Amino acid sequence: MIKTLYWEDNSLFLLDQTILPHKIEYVECTTYEDVITAIKTMVVRGAPAIGVSAAYAMALAEIQNIDLDKAGLEIKAARPTAVNLFWAVDQVLEKVNQGQSAVETAIQMHEDDINTNKKIGEYGNTVIDENDTILTHCNAGALACAAYGTALGVIRSAHQHNKNINVICDETRPVLQGARLSVFEMQEENIPVKLIVDGAAGHMMQKGKIDKVVIGADRVAKGGVANKIGSLMVALAAKRYNIPFYVAAPMSTFDFENNIFDITIEQRDKDEVLCIQGNYIAREETRVENPAFDIVESDLITGIITEEGIKKPL
Ligand code: MRU
């Protein structure tokens, strides 16, 4: 699998996820401001990948001799919903206060994320049965993390355990992370995959064509889980047809301080909705709402697969 990000000669290289799957190009970040721009424009996206990138942004700020508290505040303002961003900046600040360098800390966090995902995969494999067809929404794969993935890590692990499984990816409008990224990841590893439009998920469940749902998370907090817009509708349909609905997420995605209904849901640009690959599909002046995430309430969730085991929702 190609690398989502890597650190070389005091630069952070980010795989440009805005042009996948058609082009494979890296964006070089030499300043913490470059990383902020990459997070805002979704060159890098997905909660754990945003977290690791934020840690490297702090490393770059250290190299630039910028006050880390100041840089940390700017980095935290890049996107509001994925809690890993805030967690990563705070982790670096804490380690720096203990005398460790930000560069060293970021490299360690990068390695930890990969190991964490592999553990999530191992626990997740225990809930996947032979011949399961698994629906996933958005991209909670290697591209959303340092490597391996959370929801797609569970699928990878089941595949590596030689289980015969099939994957169905929602396309995930408006940014199409399912079609562009999750399908790509599955194809790269020869894991059988089909793409559906978001509106087809309920129909597929009603027809008995889906056995499990596994998605990732941007934040787990009291009351539920925030994840990519459309996750709630998938969860409601899964409940209707008694299909187990799992969330796979590292402990760094847990927010023990806030209620999930009090968090900020990111609103993104209207052109994400109005255009597909640069072509307007409605009049340019059309009024739009573009919430990037929704909340899956705790009672819709069968379990949260973490590196510490499978937990009940908060
Ligand atoms: O807007 P994005 O692409 O950053 O949103 C990503 C998601 O919603 C993922 O499902 C989530 O971050 C989990 S990633 C392991």
GROMACS .gro file of C-alpha atoms and ligand atoms in nm, residues 17 39 42 44-50 79 82 84 117 136-145 149-152 172 175 177 180-181 215-219 226-229 231 248-250 253 266 268 272 292-293, ligand 1:
model
   67
   17GLN     CA    1  -0.592   1.270  -0.153
   39ILE     CA    2  -0.553   1.979   0.640
   42MET     CA    3  -0.822   1.789   0.254
   44VAL     CA    4  -0.476   1.489   0.407
   45ARG     CA    5  -0.799   1.387   0.578
   46GLY     CA    6  -0.940   1.123   0.814
   47ALA     CA    7  -0.919   1.168   1.190
   48PRO     CA    8  -0.598   0.971   1.272
   49ALA     CA    9  -0.411   1.101   0.963
   50ILE     CA   10  -0.508   1.456   1.059
   79ARG     CA   11  -1.075   2.166   1.115
   82ALA     CA   12  -1.203   1.526   1.442
   84ASN     CA   13  -0.749   1.364   1.703
  117ASN     CA   14  -0.465   0.017   1.386
  136THR     CA   15  -1.849   0.084   0.494
  137HIS     CA   16  -1.906   0.457   0.459
  138CYS     CA   17  -1.649   0.724   0.372
  139ASN     CA   18  -1.284   0.619   0.406
  140ALA     CA   19  -1.157   0.493   0.738
  141GLY     CA   20  -0.869   0.315   0.573
  142ALA     CA   21  -0.492   0.337   0.545
  143LEU     CA   22  -0.540   0.672   0.372
  144ALA     CA   23  -0.726   0.811   0.674
  145CYS     CA   24  -0.450   0.699   0.913
  149GLY     CA   25  -0.682   0.188   0.870
  150THR     CA   26  -0.949   0.149   1.134
  151ALA     CA   27  -1.272   0.028   0.966
  152LEU     CA   28  -1.078  -0.091   0.661
  172THR     CA   29  -1.993   0.921   0.012
  175VAL     CA   30  -1.622   1.452  -0.150
  177GLN     CA   31  -1.409   0.936  -0.015
  180ARG     CA   32  -1.223   0.751  -0.470
  181LEU     CA   33  -1.037   0.618  -0.166
  215ILE     CA   34  -1.737   0.263   0.984
  216GLY     CA   35  -1.471   0.489   1.139
  217ALA     CA   36  -1.519   0.790   1.366
  218ASP     CA   37  -1.409   1.150   1.393
  219ARG     CA   38  -1.511   1.166   1.756
  226ALA     CA   39  -1.952   1.177   1.493
  227ASN     CA   40  -1.860   1.050   1.149
  228LYS     CA   41  -1.892   1.146   0.784
  229ILE     CA   42  -2.229   1.284   0.675
  231SER     CA   43  -2.339   0.767   0.864
  248ALA     CA   44  -1.373   0.117   1.460
  249ALA     CA   45  -1.167   0.392   1.624
  250PRO     CA   46  -0.853   0.440   1.833
  253THR     CA   47  -1.070   0.957   1.892
  266GLU     CA   48  -1.788   2.134   1.030
  268ARG     CA   49  -1.788   2.308   0.425
  272GLU     CA   50  -1.853   2.062  -0.280
  292ALA     CA   51  -1.951   1.739   0.676
  293PHE     CA   52  -2.043   1.508   0.967
  315MRU     O1   53  -1.384   1.480   0.601
  315MRU     P1   54  -1.294   1.360   0.621
  315MRU     O2   55  -1.261   1.289   0.494
  315MRU     O3   56  -1.173   1.395   0.703
  315MRU     O4   57  -1.383   1.262   0.708
  315MRU     C1   58  -1.331   1.136   0.742
  315MRU     C2   59  -1.427   1.048   0.810
  315MRU     O5   60  -1.539   1.083   0.840
  315MRU     C3   61  -1.374   0.914   0.850
  315MRU     O6   62  -1.473   0.817   0.844
  315MRU     C4   63  -1.322   0.925   0.994
  315MRU     O7   64  -1.230   1.030   1.006
  315MRU     C5   65  -1.258   0.802   1.039
  315MRU     S1   66  -1.099   0.783   0.969
  315MRU     C6   67  -1.021   0.648   1.031
   0.00000   0.00000   0.00000
